[in-house]
Short mmCIF file of C-alpha atoms in Angstrom, two decimals:
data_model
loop_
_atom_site.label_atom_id
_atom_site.label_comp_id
_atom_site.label_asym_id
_atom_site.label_seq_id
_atom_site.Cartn_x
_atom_site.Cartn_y
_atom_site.Cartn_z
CA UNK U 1 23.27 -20.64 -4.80
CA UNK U 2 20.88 -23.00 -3.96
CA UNK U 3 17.49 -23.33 -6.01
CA UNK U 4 14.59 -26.08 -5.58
CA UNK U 5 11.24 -26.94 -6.20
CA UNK U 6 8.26 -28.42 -4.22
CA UNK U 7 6.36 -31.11 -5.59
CA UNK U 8 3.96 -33.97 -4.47
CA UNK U 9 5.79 -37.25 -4.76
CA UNK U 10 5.22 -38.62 -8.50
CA UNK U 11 4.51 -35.01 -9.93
CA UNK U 12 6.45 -32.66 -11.32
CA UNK U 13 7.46 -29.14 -9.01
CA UNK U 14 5.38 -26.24 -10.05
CA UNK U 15 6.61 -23.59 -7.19
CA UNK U 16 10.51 -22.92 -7.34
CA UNK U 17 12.98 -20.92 -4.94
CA UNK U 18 15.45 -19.21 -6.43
CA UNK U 19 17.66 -18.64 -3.26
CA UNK U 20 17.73 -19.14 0.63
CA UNK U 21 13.73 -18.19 1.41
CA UNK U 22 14.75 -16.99 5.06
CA UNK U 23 13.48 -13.73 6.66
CA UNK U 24 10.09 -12.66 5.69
CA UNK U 25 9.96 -15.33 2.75
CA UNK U 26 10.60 -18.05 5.54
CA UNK U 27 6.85 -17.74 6.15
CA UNK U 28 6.26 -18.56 1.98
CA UNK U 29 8.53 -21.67 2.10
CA UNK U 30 6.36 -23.06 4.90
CA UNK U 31 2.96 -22.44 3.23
CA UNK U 32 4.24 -24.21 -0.19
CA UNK U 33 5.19 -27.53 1.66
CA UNK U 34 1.94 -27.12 3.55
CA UNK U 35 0.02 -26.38 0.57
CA UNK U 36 1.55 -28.46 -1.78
CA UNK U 37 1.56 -31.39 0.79
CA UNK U 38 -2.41 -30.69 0.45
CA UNK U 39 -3.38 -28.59 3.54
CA UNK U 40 -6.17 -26.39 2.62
CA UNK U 41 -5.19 -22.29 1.85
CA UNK U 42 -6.85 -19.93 4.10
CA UNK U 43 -9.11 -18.46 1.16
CA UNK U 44 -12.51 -18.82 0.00
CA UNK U 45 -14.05 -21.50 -2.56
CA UNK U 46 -14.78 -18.36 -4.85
CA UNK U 47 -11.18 -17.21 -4.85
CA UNK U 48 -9.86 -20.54 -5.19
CA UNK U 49 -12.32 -21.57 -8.37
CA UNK U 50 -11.19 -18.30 -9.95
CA UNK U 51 -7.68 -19.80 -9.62
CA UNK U 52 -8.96 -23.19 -11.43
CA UNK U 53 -10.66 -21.50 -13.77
CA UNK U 54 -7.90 -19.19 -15.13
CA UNK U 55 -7.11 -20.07 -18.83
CA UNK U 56 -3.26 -19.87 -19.06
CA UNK U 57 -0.10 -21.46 -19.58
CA UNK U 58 2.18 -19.18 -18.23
CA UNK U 59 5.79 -18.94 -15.56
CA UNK U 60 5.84 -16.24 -13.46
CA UNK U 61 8.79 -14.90 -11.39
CA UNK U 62 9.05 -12.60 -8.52
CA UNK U 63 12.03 -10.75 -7.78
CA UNK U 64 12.11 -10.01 -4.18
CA UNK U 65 14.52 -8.82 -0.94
CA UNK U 66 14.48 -10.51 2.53
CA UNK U 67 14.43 -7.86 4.09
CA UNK U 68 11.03 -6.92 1.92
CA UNK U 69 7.57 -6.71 3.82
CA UNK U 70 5.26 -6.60 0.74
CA UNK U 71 7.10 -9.14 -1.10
CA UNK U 72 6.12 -12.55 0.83
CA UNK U 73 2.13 -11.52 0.34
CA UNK U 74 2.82 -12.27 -3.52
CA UNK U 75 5.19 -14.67 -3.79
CA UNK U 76 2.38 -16.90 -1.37
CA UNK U 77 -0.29 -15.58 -4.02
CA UNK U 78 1.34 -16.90 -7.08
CA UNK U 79 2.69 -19.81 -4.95
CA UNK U 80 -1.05 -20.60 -5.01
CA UNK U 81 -1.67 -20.39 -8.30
CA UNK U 82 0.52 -22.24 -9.51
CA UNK U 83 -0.15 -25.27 -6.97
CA UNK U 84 -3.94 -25.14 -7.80
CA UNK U 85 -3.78 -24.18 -11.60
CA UNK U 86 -1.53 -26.76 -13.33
CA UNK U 87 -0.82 -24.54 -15.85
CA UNK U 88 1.02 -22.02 -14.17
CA UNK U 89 4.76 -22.39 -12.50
CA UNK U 90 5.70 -19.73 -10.06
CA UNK U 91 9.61 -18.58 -9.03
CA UNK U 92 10.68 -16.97 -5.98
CA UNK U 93 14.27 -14.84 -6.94
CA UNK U 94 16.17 -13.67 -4.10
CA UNK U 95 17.85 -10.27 -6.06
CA UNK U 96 20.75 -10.29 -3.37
CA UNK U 97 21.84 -13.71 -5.38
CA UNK U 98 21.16 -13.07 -8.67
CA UNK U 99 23.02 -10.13 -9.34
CA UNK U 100 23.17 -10.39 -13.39
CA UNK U 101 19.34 -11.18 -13.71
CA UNK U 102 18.74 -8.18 -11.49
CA UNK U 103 21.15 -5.96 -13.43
CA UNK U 104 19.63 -7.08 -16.96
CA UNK U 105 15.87 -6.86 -16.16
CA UNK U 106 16.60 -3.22 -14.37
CA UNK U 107 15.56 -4.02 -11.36
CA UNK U 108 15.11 -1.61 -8.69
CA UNK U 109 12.04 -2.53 -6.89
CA UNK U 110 10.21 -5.34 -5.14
CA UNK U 111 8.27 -7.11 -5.27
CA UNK U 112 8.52 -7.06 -8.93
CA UNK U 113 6.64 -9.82 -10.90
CA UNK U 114 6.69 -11.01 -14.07
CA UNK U 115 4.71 -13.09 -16.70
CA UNK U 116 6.55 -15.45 -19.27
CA UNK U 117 9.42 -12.60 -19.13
CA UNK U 118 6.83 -9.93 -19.63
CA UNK U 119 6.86 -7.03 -16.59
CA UNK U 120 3.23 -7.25 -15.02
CA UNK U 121 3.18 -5.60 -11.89
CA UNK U 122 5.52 -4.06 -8.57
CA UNK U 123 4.41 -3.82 -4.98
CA UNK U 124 2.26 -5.33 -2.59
CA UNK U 125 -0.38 -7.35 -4.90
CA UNK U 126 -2.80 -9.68 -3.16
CA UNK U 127 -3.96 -12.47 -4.05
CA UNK U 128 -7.50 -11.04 -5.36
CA UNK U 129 -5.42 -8.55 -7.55
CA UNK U 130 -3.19 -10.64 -9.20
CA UNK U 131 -6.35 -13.09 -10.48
CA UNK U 132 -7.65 -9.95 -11.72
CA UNK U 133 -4.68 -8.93 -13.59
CA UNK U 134 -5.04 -12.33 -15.15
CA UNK U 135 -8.86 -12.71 -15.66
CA UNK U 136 -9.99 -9.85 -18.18
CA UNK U 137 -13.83 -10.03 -17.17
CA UNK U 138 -12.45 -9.66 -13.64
CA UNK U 139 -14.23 -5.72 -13.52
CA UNK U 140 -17.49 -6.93 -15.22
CA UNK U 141 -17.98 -9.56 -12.73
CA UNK U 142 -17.25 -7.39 -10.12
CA UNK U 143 -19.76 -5.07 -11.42
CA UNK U 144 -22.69 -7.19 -11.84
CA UNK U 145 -22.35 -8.27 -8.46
CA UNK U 146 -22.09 -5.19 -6.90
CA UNK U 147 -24.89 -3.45 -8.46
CA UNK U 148 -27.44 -5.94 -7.09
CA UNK U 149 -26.33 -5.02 -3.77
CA UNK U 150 -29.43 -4.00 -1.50
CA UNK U 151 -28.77 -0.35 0.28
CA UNK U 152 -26.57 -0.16 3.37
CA UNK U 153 -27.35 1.58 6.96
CA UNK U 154 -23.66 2.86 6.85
CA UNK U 155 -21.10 2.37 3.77
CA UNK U 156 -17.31 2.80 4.82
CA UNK U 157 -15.18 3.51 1.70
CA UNK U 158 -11.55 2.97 2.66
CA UNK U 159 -9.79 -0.14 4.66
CA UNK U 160 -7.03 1.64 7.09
CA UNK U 161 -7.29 2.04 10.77
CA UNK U 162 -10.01 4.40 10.12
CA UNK U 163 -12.75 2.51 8.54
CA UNK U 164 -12.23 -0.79 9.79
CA UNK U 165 -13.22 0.94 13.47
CA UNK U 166 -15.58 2.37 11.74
CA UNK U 167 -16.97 -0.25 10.37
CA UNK U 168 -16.70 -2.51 13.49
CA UNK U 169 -18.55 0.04 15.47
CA UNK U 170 -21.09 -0.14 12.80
CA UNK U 171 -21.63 -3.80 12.69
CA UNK U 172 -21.75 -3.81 16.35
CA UNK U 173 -25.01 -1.91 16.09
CA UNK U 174 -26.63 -4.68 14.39
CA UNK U 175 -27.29 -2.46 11.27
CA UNK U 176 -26.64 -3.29 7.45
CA UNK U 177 -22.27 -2.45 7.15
CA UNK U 178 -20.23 -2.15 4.41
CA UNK U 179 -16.38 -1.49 3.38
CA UNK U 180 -15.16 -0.69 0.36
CA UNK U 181 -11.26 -0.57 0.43
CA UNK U 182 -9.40 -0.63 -2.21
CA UNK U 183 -6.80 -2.72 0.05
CA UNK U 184 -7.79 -3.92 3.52
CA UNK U 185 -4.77 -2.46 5.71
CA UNK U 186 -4.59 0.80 3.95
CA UNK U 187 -0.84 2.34 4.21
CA UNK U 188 -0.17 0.72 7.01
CA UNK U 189 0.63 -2.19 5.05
CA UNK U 190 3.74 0.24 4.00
CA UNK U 191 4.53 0.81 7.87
CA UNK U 192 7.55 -1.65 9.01
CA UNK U 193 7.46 -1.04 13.01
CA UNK U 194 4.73 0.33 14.91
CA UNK U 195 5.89 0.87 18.19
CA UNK U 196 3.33 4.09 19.67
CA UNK U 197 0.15 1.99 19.63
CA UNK U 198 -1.12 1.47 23.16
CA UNK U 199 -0.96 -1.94 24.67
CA UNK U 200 0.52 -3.01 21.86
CA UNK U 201 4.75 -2.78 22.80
CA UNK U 202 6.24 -3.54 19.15
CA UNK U 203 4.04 -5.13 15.91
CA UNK U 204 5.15 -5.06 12.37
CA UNK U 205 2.32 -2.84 9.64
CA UNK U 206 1.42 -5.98 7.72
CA UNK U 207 0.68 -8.08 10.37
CA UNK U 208 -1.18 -5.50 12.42
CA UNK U 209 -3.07 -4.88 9.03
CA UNK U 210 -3.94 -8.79 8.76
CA UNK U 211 -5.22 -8.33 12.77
CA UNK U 212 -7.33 -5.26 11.85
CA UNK U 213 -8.87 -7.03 8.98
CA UNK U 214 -9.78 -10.09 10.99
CA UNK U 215 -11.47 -8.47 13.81
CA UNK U 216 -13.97 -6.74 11.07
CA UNK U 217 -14.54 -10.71 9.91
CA UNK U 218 -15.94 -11.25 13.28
CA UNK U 219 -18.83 -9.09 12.50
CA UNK U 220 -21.54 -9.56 9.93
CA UNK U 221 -19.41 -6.80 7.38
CA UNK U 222 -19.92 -6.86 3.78
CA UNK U 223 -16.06 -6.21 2.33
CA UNK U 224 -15.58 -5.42 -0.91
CA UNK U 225 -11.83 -5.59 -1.36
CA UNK U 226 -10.00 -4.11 -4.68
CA UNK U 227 -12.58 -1.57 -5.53
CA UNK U 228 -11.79 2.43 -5.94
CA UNK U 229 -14.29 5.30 -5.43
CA UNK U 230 -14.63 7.62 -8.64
CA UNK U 231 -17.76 9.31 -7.66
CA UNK U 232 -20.37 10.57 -5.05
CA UNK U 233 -23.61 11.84 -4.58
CA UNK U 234 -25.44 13.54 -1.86
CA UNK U 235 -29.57 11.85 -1.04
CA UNK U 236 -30.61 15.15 -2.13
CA UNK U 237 -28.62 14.53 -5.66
CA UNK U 238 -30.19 10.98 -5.84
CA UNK U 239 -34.19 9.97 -6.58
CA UNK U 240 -33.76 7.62 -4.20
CA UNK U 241 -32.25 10.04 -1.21
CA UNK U 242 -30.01 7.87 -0.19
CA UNK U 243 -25.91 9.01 -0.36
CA UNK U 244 -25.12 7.19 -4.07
CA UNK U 245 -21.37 5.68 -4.58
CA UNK U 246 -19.96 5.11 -7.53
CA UNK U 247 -17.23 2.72 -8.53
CA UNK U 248 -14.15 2.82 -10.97
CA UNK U 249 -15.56 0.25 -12.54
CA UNK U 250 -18.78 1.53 -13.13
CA UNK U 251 -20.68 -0.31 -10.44
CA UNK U 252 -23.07 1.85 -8.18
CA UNK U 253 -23.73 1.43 -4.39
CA UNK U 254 -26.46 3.10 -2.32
CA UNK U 255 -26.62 3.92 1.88
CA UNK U 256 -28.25 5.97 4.15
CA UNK U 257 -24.88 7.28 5.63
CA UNK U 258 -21.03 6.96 4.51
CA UNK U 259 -17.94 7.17 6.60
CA UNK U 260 -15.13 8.56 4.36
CA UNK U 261 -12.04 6.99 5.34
CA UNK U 262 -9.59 7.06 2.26
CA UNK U 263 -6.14 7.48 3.92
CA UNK U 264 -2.88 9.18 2.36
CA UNK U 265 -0.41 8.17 -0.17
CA UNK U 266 3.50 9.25 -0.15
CA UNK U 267 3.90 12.35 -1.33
CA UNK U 268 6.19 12.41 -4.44
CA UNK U 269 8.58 14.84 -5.46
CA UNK U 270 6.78 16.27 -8.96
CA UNK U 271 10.33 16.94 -10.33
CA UNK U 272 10.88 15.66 -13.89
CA UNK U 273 12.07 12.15 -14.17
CA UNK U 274 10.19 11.42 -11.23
CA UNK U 275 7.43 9.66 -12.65
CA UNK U 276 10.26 8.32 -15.76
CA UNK U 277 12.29 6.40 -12.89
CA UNK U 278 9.81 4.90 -10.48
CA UNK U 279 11.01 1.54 -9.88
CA UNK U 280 13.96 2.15 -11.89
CA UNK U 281 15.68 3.79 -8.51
CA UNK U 282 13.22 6.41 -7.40
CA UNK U 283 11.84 4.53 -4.95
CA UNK U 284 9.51 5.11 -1.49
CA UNK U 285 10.21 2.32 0.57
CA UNK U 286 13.59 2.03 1.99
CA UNK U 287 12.99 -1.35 4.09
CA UNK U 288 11.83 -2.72 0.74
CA UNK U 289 14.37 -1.86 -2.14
CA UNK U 290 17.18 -0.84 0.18
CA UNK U 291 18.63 -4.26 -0.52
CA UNK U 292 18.64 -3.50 -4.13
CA UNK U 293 21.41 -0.30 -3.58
CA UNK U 294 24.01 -2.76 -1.77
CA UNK U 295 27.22 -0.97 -2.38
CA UNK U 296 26.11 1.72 -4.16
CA UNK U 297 25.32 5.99 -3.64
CA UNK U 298 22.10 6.91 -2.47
CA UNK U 299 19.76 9.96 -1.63
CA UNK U 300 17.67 10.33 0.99
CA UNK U 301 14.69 13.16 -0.05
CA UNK U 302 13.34 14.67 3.62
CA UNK U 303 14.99 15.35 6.69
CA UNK U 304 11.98 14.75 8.76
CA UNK U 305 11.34 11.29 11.11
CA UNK U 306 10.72 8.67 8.17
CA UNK U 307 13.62 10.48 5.76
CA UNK U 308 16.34 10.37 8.61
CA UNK U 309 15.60 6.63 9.53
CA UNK U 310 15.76 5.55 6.60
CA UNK U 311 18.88 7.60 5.79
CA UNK U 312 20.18 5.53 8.99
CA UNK U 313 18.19 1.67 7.79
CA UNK U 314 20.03 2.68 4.27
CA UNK U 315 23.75 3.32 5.56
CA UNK U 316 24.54 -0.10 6.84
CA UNK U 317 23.19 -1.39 3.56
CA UNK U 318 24.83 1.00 0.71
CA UNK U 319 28.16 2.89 -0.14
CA UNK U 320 27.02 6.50 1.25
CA UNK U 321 23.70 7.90 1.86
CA UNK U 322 22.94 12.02 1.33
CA UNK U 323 20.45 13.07 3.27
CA UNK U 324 18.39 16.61 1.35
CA UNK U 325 16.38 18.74 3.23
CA UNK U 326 13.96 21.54 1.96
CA UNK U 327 14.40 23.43 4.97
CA UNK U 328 17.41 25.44 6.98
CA UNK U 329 17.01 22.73 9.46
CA UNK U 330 16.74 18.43 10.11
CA UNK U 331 12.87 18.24 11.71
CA UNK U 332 13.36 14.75 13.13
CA UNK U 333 13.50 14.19 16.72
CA UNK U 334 17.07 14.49 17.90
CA UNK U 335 17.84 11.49 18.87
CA UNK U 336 17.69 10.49 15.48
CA UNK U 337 19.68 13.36 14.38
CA UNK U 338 22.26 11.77 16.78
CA UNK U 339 22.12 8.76 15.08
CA UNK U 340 22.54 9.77 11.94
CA UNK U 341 25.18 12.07 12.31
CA UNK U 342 27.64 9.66 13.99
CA UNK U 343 27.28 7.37 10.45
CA UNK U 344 30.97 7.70 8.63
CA UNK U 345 28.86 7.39 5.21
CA UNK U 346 26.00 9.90 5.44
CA UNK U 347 26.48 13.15 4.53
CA UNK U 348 23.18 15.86 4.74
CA UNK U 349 22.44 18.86 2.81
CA UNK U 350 20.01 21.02 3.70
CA UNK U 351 18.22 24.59 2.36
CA UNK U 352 17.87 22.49 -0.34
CA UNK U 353 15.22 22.25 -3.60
CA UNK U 354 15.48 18.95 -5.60
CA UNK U 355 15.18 19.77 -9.00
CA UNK U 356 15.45 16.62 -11.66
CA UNK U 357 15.99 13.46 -11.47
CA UNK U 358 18.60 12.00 -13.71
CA UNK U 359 18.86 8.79 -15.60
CA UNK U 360 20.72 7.19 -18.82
CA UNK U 361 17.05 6.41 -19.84
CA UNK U 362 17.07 2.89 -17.94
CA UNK U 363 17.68 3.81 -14.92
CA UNK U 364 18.76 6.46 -12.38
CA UNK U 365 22.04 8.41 -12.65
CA UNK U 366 21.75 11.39 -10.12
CA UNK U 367 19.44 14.39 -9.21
CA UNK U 368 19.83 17.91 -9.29
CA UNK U 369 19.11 20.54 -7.05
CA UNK U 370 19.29 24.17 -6.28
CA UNK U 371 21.13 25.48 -2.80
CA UNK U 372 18.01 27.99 -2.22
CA UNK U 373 20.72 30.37 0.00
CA UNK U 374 22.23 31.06 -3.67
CA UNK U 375 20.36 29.59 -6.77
CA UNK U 376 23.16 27.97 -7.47
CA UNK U 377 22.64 24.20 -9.16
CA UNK U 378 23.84 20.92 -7.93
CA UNK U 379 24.02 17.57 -9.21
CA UNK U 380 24.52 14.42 -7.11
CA UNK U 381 25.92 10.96 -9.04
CA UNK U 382 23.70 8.43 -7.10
CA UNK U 383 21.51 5.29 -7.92
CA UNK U 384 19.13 5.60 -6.15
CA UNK U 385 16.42 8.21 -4.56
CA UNK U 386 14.24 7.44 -1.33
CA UNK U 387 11.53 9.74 -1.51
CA UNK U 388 10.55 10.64 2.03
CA UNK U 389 8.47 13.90 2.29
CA UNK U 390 5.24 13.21 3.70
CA UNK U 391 1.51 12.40 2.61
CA UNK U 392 -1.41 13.65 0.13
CA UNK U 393 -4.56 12.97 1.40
CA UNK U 394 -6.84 10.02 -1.08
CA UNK U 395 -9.42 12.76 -1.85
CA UNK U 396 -9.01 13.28 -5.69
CA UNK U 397 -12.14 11.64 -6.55
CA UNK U 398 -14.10 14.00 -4.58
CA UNK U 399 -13.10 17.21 -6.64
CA UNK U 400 -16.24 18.82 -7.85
CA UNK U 401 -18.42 16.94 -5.09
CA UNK U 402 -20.42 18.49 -2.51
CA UNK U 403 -17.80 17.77 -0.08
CA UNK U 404 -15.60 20.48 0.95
CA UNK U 405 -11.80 19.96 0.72
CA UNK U 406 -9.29 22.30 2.27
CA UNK U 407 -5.97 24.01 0.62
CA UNK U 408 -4.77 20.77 1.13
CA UNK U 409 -7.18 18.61 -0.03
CA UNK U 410 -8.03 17.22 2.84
CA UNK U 411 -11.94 16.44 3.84
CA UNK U 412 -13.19 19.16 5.97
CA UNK U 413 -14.83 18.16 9.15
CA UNK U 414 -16.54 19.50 12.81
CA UNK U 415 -16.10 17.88 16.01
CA UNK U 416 -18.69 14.88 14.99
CA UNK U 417 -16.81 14.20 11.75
CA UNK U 418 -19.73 15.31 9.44
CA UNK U 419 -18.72 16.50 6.34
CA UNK U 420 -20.97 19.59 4.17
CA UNK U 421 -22.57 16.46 2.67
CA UNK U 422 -25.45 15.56 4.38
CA UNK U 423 -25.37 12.14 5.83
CA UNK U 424 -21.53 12.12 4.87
CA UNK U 425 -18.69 11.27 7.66
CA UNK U 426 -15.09 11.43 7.50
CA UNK U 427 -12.12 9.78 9.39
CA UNK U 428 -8.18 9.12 9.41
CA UNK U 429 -5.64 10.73 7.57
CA UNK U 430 -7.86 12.27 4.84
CA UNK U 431 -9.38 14.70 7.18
CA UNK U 432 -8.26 17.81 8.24
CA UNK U 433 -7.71 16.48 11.88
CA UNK U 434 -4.38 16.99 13.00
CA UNK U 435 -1.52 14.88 13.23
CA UNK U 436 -1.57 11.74 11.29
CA UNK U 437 -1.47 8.78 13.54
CA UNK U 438 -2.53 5.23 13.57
CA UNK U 439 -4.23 5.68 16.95
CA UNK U 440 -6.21 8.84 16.37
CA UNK U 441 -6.77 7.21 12.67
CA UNK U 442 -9.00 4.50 14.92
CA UNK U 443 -10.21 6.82 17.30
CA UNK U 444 -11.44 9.54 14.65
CA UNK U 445 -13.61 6.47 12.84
CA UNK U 446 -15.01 5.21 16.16
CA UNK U 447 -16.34 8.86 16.18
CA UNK U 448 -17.48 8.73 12.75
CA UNK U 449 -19.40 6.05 13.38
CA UNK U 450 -21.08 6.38 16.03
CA UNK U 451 -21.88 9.95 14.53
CA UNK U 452 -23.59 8.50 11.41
CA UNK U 453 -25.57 6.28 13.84
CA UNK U 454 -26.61 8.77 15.92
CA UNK U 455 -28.04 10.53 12.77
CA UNK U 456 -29.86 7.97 11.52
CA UNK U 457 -31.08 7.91 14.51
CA UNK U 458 -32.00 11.71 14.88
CA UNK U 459 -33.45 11.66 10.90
CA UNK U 460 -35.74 8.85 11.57
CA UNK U 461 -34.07 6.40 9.52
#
């Protein structure tokens, strides 16, 4: 198998593939010659003298699959650090090659990154992320910096299709604009091929993410990656009456208006061993970790559009793939019903109510379920799960607000996306607006914000 480093001539190599970096890493290969070689990273001075000022000796290794879309974003940010901090070394390790470290670390999910041997973190991590990870008065800076923010005209809290419309429509009035995300691209950075986006034939999530965040740099936009919402407060809960945000980590931010924008995350299962087994073969993204399962029995969880194609992405990849189903019926469009039913290794069972997932303690082993036709319980010997059943709305932090939530959770809203808090807008997938796609995700914050202008306007402010 080959392996290599990348050095300047004289010097030794401080960023190492582990494997063929073809695919999506092809992309991180390039970068490290053209980094290494000296050519100047596409980040800020800040970001980069947080990398030179990081106080560690340390070797990190990412485990990663070609065919992964999160995985090149960190194996270019710890490529990074390690060719601007001397005392860091960073490893690229394709799992399809290295079987036996795979198989001893347990590992069932990529990106997966670790620190001198020590597990520090799975999934899509920026750059920004990772340096906090490694600075510990990452949050207090943060904080201090925030806080002596003056007040915005409109604050966008969320960084999906949603509020980065939002917050371009803003800008383009020439008023004070903020975003608070805590990641620019939202879940479409989770989204593989985006095909139903006007004008746009075929574009991959990631990159259309990376497109959405630069057109927001083209406008005077204060973004304030990495940060999570705990808190909010109506103007007429504040002594300044202006809509108060707080932060997770404790800083506070003020504005006359704010577009709520927070997205949905995967819905999980809430079965125990769920939570036990994450990354240890429950996993939620097929195109990811598929790779991982080569030759091996898999489950499916969700018979609807995203659970039967990746039922089908998963066959040509593992032994046998078994599609379960809640319902009586398969609720993806028939064509992919087709599809999947002319696969010699998928089988589907449906009527169906996962139960437990099953593991020797390391890893996963099978799940259980109950046929709901008889009560009668199952068990399936697999090694992995694919949860597919939908989204939860990002709206947790708003329990006990002002704002009202439905049954669902999701942020109740009239035609002109106000919310019951005054000066309070909502957009996207967090709303109660029907049908959760990227297009109406950009079309609901355009709304938003021009609603939130048009009160300011109407208030006098």
């Amino acid at each position: 198998v080959p392996s290599f480093g990348i050095a300047k001539a004289g010097e030794q190599p401080r960023v190492f593939f582990a494997g063929l970096p073809m695919g999506h890493e092809f992309t991180s290969l390039i970068l490290a010659l053209l980094q290494t070689s000296g050519y100047a990273p596409k980040v800020s001075d800040e970001v980069l003298a947080n990398i030179k000022s990081l106080n560690i000796q340390s070797d990190f290794d990412v485990f990663v699959s070609l065919s992964c879309h999160n995985c090149p974003d960190v194996v270019q940010a710890l490529n990074l650090i390690a060719i601007y901090n001397p005392g860091t070394t960073a490893t690229m390790i394709d799992g399809a090659f290295f079987q036996d470290e795979v198989e001893e670390r347990k590992i069932m999910a990529v990106p997966m990154v670790f620190q001198d041997n020590n597990h520090i973190g799975q999934g899509r991590m920026t750059l920004e992320e990772i340096i906090a990870k490694l600075d510990s008065n990452a949050a207090a800076k943060d904080a201090e910096k925030l806080n002596a923010k003056q007040a915005f005209d409109v604050l966008v809290i969320g960084g999906g299709p949603a509020g980065n419309t939002a917050a371009i429509y803003a800008a383009r009035k020439g008023i004070r604009t903020g975003i608070v995300a805590e990641r620019m691209g939202g879940q479409v950075m989770d989204t593989m091929d985006i095909e139903n986006f006007t004008s746009v034939q075929k574009t991959q999530g990631p990159k259309f993410a990376a497109e959405m965040e630069a057109h927001v740099r083209e406008y005077d936009v204060d973004i304030m990656n990495l940060q999570r919402v705990s808190a909010i407060k109506g103007a007429d809960e504040t002594s300044s009456g202006l809509v108060e945000v707080t932060l997770e980590n404790g800083a506070k931010l003020a504005s006359k208006t704010v577009v709520l924008s927070t997205g949905a995350r995967w819905r999980e299962m809430n079965v125990p061993g769920e939570q036990e087994y994450k990354t240890r073969g429950v996993a939620y993204c097929p195109h990811c970790d598929g790779p991982l399962f080569k030759g091996k029995r898999v489950a499916v969880i969700g018979g609807g559009n995203s659970g039967v194609e990746a039922a089908i992405d998963l066959a040509g990849l593992v032994e046998h793939v078994t599609l379960i189903e809640f319902d009586t019926k398969l609720r993806a469009d028939q064509v992919l019903q087709d599809k999947l039913n002319s696969l010699a290794n998928t089988s589907v069972i449906k009527n169906a109510l996962s139960t437990e997932v099953l593991g020797d303690g390391s890893q996963v082993t099978g799940l259980k379920y109950k046929d709901r036709a008889t009560d009668e319980e199952h068990v399936v010997e697999l090694a992995g799960i694919f949860v597919q059943i939908g989204l939860l709305p990002n709206t947790d932090f708003l329990k006990g607000s002002k704002v009202e939530l439905s049954n669902r959770g999701e942020i109740v809203i009239n035609e002109r996306n106000e919310t019951s808090m005054k000066g309070v807008f909502a957009a996207g997938d967090c709303t109660t607006v029907p049908y959760k796609q990227i297009i109406i995700a950009t079309g609901e914050g355009a709304k938003a914000s021009l609603s939130a202008f048009d009160y300011m306007i109407r208030s006098g402010q």
